[in-house]
Tab-separated table of C-alpha atoms in Angstrom:
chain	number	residue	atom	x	y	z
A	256	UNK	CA	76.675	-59.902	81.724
A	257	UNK	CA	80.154	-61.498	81.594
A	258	UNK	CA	82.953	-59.168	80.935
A	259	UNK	CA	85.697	-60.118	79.107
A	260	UNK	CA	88.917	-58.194	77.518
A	261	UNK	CA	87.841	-58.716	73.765
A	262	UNK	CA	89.552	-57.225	71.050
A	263	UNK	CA	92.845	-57.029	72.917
A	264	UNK	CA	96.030	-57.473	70.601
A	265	UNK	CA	96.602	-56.318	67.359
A	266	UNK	CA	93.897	-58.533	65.419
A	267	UNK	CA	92.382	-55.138	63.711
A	268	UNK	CA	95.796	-53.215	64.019
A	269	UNK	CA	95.199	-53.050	60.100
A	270	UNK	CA	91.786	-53.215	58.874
A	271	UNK	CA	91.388	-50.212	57.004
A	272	UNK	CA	94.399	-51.595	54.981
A	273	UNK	CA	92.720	-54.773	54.575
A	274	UNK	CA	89.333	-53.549	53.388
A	275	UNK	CA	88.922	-54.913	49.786
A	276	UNK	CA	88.901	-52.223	46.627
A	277	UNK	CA	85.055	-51.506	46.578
A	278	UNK	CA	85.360	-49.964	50.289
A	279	UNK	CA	88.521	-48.479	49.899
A	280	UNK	CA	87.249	-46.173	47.120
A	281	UNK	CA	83.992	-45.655	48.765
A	282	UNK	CA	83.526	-42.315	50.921
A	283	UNK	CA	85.179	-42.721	54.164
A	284	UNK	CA	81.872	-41.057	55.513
A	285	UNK	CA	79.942	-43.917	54.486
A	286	UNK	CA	81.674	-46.768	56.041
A	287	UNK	CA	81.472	-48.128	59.474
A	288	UNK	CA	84.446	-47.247	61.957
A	289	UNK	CA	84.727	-47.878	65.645
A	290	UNK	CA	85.850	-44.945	67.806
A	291	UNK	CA	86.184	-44.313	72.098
A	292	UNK	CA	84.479	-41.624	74.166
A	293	UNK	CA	86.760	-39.955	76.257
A	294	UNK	CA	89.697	-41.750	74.463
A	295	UNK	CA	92.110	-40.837	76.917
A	296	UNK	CA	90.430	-41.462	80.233
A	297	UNK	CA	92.555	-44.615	80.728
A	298	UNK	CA	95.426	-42.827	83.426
A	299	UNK	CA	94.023	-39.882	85.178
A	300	UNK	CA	96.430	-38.117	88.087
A	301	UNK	CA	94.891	-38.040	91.186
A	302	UNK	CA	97.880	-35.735	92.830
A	303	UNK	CA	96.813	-32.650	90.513
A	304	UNK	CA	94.621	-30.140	91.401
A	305	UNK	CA	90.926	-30.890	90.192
A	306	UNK	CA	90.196	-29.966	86.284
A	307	UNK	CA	88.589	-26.639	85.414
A	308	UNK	CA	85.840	-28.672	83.553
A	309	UNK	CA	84.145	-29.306	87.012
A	310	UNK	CA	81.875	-27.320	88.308
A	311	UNK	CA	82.388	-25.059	91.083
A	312	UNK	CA	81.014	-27.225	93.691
A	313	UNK	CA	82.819	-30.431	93.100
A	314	UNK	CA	86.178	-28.165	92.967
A	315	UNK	CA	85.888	-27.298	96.519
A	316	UNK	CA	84.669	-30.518	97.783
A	317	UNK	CA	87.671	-31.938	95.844
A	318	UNK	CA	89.894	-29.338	98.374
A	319	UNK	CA	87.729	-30.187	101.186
A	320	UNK	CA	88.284	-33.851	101.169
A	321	UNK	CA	91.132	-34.094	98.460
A	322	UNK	CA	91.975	-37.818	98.718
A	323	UNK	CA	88.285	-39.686	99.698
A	324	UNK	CA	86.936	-37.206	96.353
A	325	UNK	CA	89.772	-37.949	93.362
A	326	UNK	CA	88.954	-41.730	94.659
A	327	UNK	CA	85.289	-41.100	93.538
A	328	UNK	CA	86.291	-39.030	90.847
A	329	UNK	CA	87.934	-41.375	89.253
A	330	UNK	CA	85.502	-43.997	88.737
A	331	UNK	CA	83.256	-41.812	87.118
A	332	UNK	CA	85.942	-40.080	85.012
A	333	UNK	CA	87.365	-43.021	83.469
A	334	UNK	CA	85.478	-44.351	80.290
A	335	UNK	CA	88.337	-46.601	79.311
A	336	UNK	CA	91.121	-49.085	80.375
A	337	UNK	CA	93.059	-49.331	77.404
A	338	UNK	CA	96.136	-46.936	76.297
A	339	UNK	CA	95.797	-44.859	72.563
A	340	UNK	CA	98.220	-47.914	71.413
A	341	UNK	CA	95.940	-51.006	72.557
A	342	UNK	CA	92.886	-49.027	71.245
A	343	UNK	CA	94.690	-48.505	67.817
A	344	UNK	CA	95.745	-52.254	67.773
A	345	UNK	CA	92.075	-53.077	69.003
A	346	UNK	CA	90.811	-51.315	65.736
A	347	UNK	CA	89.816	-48.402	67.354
A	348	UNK	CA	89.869	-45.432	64.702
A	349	UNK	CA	88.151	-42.351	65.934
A	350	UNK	CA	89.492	-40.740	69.191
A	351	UNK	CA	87.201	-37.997	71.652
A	352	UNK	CA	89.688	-35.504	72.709
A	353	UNK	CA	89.038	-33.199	75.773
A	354	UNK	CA	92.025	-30.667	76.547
A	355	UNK	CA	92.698	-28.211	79.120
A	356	UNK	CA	96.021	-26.115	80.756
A	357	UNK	CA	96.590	-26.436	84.334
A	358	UNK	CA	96.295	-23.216	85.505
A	359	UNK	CA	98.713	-23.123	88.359
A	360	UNK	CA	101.462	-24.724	86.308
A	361	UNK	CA	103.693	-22.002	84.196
A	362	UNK	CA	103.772	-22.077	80.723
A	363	UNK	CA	101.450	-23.255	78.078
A	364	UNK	CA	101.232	-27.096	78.547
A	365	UNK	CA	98.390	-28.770	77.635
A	366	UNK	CA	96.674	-31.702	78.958
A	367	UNK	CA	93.982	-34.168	78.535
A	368	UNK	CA	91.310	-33.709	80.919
A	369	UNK	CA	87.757	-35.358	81.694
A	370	UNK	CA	87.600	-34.016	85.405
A	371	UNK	CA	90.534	-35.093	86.448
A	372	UNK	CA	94.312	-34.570	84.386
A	373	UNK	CA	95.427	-37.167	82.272
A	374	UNK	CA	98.558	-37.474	80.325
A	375	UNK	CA	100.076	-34.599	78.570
A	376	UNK	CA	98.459	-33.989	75.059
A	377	UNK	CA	102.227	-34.289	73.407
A	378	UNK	CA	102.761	-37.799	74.743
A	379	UNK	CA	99.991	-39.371	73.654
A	380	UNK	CA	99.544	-37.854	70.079
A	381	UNK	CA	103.344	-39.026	70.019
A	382	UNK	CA	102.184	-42.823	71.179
A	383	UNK	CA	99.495	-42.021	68.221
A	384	UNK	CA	102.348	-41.538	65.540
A	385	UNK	CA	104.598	-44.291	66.244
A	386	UNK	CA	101.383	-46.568	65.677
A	387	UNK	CA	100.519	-45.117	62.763
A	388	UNK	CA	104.448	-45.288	60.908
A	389	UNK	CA	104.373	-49.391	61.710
A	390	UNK	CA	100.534	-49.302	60.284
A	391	UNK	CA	101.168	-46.985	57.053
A	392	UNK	CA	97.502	-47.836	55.668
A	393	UNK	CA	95.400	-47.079	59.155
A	394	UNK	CA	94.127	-43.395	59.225
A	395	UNK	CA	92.646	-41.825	63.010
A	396	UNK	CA	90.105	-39.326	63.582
A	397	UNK	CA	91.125	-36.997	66.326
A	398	UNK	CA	88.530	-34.723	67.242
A	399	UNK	CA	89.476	-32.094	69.483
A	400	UNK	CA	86.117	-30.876	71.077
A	401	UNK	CA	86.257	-29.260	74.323
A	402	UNK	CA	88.945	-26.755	75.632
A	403	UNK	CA	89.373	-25.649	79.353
A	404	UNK	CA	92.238	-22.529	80.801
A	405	UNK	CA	93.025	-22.463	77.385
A	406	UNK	CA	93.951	-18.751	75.721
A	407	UNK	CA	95.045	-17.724	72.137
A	408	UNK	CA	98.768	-18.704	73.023
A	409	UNK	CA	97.617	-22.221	74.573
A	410	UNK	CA	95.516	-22.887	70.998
A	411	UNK	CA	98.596	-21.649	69.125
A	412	UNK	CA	100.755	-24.129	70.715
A	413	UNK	CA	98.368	-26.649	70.605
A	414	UNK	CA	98.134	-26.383	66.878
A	415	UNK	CA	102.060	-26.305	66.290
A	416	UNK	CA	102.328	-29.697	68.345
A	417	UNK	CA	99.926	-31.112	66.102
A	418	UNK	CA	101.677	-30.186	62.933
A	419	UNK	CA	105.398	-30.953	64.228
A	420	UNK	CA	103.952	-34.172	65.730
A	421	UNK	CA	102.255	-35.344	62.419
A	422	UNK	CA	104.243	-33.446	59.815
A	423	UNK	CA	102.818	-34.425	56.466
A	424	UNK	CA	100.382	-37.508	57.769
A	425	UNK	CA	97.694	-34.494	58.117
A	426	UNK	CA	95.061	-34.342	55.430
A	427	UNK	CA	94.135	-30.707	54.691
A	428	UNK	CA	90.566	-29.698	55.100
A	429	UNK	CA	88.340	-30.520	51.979
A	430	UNK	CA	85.034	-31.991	50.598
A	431	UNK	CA	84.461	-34.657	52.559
A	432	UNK	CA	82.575	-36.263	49.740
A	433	UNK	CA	86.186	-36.589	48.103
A	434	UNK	CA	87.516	-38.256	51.382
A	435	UNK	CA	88.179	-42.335	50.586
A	436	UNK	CA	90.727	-44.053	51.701
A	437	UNK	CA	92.439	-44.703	48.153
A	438	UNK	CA	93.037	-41.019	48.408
A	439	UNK	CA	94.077	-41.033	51.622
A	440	UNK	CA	96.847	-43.982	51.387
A	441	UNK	CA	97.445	-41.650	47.262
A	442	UNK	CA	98.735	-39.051	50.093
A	443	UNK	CA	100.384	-40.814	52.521
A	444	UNK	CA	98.040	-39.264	54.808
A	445	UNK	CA	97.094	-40.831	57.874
A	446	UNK	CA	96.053	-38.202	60.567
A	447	UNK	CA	92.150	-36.089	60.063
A	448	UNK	CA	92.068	-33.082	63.200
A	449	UNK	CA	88.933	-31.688	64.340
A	450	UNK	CA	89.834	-28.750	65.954
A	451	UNK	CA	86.384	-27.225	66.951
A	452	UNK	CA	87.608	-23.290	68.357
A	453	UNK	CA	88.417	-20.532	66.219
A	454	UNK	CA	92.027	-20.441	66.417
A	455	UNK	CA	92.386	-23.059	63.898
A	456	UNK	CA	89.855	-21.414	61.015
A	457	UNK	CA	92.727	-20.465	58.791
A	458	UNK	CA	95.089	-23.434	59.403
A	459	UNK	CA	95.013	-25.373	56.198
A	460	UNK	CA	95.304	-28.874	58.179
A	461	UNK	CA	92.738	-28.348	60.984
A	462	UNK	CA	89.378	-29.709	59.718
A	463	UNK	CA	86.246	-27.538	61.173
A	464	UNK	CA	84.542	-28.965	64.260
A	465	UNK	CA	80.870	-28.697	62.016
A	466	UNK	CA	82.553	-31.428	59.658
A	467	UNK	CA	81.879	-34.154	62.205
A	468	UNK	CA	78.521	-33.545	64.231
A	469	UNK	CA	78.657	-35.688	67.489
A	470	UNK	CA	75.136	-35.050	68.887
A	471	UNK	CA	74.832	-36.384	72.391
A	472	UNK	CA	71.870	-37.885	74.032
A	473	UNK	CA	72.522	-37.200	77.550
A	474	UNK	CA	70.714	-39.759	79.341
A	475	UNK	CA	71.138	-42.877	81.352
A	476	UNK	CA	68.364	-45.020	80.107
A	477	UNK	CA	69.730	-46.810	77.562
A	478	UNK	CA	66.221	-47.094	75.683
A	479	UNK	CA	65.827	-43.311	75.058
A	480	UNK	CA	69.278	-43.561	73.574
A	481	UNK	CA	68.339	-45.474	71.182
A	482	UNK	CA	65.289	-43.399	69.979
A	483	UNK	CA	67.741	-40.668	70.276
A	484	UNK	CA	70.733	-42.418	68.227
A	485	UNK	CA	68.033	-43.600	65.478
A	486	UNK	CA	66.399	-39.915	65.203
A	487	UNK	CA	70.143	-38.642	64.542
A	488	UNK	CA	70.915	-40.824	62.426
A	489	UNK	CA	67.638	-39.815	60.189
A	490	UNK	CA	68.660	-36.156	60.380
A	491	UNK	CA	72.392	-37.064	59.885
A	492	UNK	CA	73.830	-34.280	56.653
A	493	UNK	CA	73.362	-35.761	53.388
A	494	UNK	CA	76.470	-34.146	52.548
A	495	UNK	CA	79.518	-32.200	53.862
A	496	UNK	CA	79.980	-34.656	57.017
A	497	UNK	CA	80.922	-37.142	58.894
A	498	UNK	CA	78.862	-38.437	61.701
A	499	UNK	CA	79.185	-39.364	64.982
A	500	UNK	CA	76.575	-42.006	67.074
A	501	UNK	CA	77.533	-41.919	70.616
A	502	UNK	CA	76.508	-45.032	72.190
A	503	UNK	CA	77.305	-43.888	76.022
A	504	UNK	CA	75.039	-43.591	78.494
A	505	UNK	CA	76.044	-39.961	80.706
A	506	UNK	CA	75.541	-40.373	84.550
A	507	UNK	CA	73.818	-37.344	86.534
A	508	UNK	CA	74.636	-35.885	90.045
A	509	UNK	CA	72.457	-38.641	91.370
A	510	UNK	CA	73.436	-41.419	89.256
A	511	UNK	CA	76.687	-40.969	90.972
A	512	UNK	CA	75.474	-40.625	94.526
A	513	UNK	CA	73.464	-43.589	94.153
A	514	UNK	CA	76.364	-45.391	92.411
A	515	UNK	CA	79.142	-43.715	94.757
A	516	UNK	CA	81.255	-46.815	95.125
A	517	UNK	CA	80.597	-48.510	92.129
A	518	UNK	CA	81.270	-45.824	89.307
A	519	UNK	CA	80.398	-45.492	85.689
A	520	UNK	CA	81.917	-48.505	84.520
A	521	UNK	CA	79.966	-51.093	87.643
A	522	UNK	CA	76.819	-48.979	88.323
A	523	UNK	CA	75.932	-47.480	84.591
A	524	UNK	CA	77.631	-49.420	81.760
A	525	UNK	CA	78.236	-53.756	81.931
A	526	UNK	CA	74.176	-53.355	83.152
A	527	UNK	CA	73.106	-51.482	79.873
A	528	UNK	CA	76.048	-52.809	77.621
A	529	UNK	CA	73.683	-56.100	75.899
A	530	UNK	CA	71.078	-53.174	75.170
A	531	UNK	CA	73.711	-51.018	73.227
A	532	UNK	CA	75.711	-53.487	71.703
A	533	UNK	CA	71.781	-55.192	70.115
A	534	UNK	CA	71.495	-51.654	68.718
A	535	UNK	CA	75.200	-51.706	67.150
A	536	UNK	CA	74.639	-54.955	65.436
A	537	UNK	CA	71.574	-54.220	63.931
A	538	UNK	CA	73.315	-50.875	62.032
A	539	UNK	CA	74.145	-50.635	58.295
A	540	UNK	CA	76.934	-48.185	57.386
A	541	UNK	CA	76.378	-46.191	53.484
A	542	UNK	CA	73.772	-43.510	52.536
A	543	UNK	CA	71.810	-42.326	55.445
A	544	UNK	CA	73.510	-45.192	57.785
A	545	UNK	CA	76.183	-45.170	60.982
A	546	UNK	CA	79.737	-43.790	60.128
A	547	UNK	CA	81.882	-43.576	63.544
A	548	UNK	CA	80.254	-45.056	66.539
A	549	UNK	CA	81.768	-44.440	69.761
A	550	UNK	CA	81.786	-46.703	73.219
A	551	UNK	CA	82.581	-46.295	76.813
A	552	UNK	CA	84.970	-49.211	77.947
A	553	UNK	CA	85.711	-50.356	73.881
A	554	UNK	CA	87.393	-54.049	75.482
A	555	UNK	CA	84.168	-55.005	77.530
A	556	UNK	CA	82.592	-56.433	74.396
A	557	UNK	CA	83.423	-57.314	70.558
A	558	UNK	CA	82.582	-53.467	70.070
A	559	UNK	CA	85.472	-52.875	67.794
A	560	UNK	CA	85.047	-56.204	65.482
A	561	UNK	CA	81.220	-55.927	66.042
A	562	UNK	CA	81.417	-52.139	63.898
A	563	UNK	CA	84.273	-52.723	61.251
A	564	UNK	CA	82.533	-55.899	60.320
A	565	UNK	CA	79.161	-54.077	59.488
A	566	UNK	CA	81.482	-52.865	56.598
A	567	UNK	CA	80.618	-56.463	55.080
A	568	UNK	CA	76.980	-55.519	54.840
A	569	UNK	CA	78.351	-52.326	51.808
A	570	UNK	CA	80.038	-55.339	50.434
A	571	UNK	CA	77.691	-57.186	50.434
A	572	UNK	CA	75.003	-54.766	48.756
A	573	UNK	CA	77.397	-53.572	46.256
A	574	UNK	CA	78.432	-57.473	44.850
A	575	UNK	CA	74.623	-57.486	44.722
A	576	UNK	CA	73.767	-54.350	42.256
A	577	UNK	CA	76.792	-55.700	40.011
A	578	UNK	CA	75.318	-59.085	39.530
């Protein structure tokens, strides 16, 4: 399959904004919206220390032969080459967040972290922001899901950034059934956080993690995915959620040793992409369909275009049962 950097520029920096009246007032859970897997992946540090996400094993291999292993390392930790800002302009809407501390460092920074440290969590929620005040209609998903060297006091400060960051762009957690983007854009609010610990249960503007299910095949044969994405999507909540398809394909300890010098992006996804992206076209957001669908590598294909345009298909339907 030819690669090619599709969907780069700002051709969907405003497509929620553009959606016409009958999918603006439609539940935001029922309509189709692209999103990234490990949305941050795109800069990883190879000079830090090894994340605490990694199992004991590769940690000391990482110490043993510190150079020769981040090398590895980071073609298998990287699911994407484009920055928060080129995914927003890309049309990219839902964002996988993975966080951790650094435990040597003092203080309470936090990080973004998918075996290796990325940028720090303030920066990029900051690049987030200054998208979102020149695109005043777009709204994000940010879905904080996994938390590493992270106690009460990192969470706390974690939460604060996100507030003083966003300020009054947050949408408060409520029925999700109430959730359209008329109401949304009635709010000014641009910014939905999934914060799935504890520490944010009483924080009026962290949304539970149970309000956005994300189950996760875990295989890297791209036809069991399917049968797994299709099963989910059959059990997906009738109410009270969104609903996450992951379209990624995970690699396994031997995946990578057979694919050592390739990595993820060479050994596991361009092969399997055409299979995935057949399965994305063929999807129908509404009742019982695909909400967010998320992608490894978003600018390898149409992937973004490919999912907001399934939105015509509601259109579509609804002109119908009016005529």
């Amino acid at each position: 399959m030819k690669t090619r950097p599709a969907g780069i520029g700002n051709a969907n920096a405003d497509w929620m904004g553009s959606l016409p009246t009958k999918l603006s007032s439609m539940p935001l859970k029922h309509l189709a919206v692209p999103g990234s897997h490990d949305s941050f992946t795109y800069w990883v540090d190879v000079h830090a220390p090894v994340g605490p996400d990694q199992k004991t094993y590769v940690q000391y291999l990482a110490s043993m032969f510190s150079v020769l292993a981040k090398k590895v390392m980071v073609k298998w930790s990287m699911t994407q080459n484009l920055s928060f800002m080129e995914q927003l302009d890309a049309g990219i809407r839902y964002f996988d967040l993975r966080v951790s501390s650094k435990p040597s460092e003092p203080g309470k920074e936090i990080y973004f972290i998918h075996g290796l440290f990325g940028h720090k969590v303030r920066d990029g929620l900051r690049e987030i922001n200054f998208c979102l005040g020149r695109h005043r209609k777009e709204v994000v998903f940010l879905d904080f899901n996994h938390y590493y060297a992270m106690k009460a006091e990192h969470h706390h400060y974690l939460i604060l950034m996100l507030q003083e960051v966003f300020g009054r762009k947050l949408c408060n957690n409520c029925s999700v059934e109430s959730i359209t983007l008329d109401y949304l854009w009635e709010n000014n609010y641009q910014v939905i956080v999934f914060y799935h610990h504890p520490s944010a249960n009483d924080t009026p503007n962290m949304w539970p993690g149970n309000k956005i299910p994300a189950p996760w095949a875990n295989t890297t044969e791209p036809y069991k995915l399917i049968q797994f994405l299709e099963t989910t999507l059959e059990e997906r909540n009738k109410q009270g959620s969104f609903h996450v398809s992951q379209a990624i394909l995970t690699p396994r300890p031997n995946t990578v040793a057979k694919g050592l010098v390739w990595g993820l992006r060479n050994y596991l996804v361009e092969r399997n992409l055409p299979t995935i992206m057949s399965w994305v076209e063929a999807q129908r957001p509404g009742v019982g369909g695909v909400n967010i669908i998320t992608s490894d590598f978003v600018e390898l294909t149409d992937f973004a275009n490919i999912v907001i345009k399934l939105n015509n298909l509601l259109l579509c339907e609804r002109d119908g049962r009016s005529r």
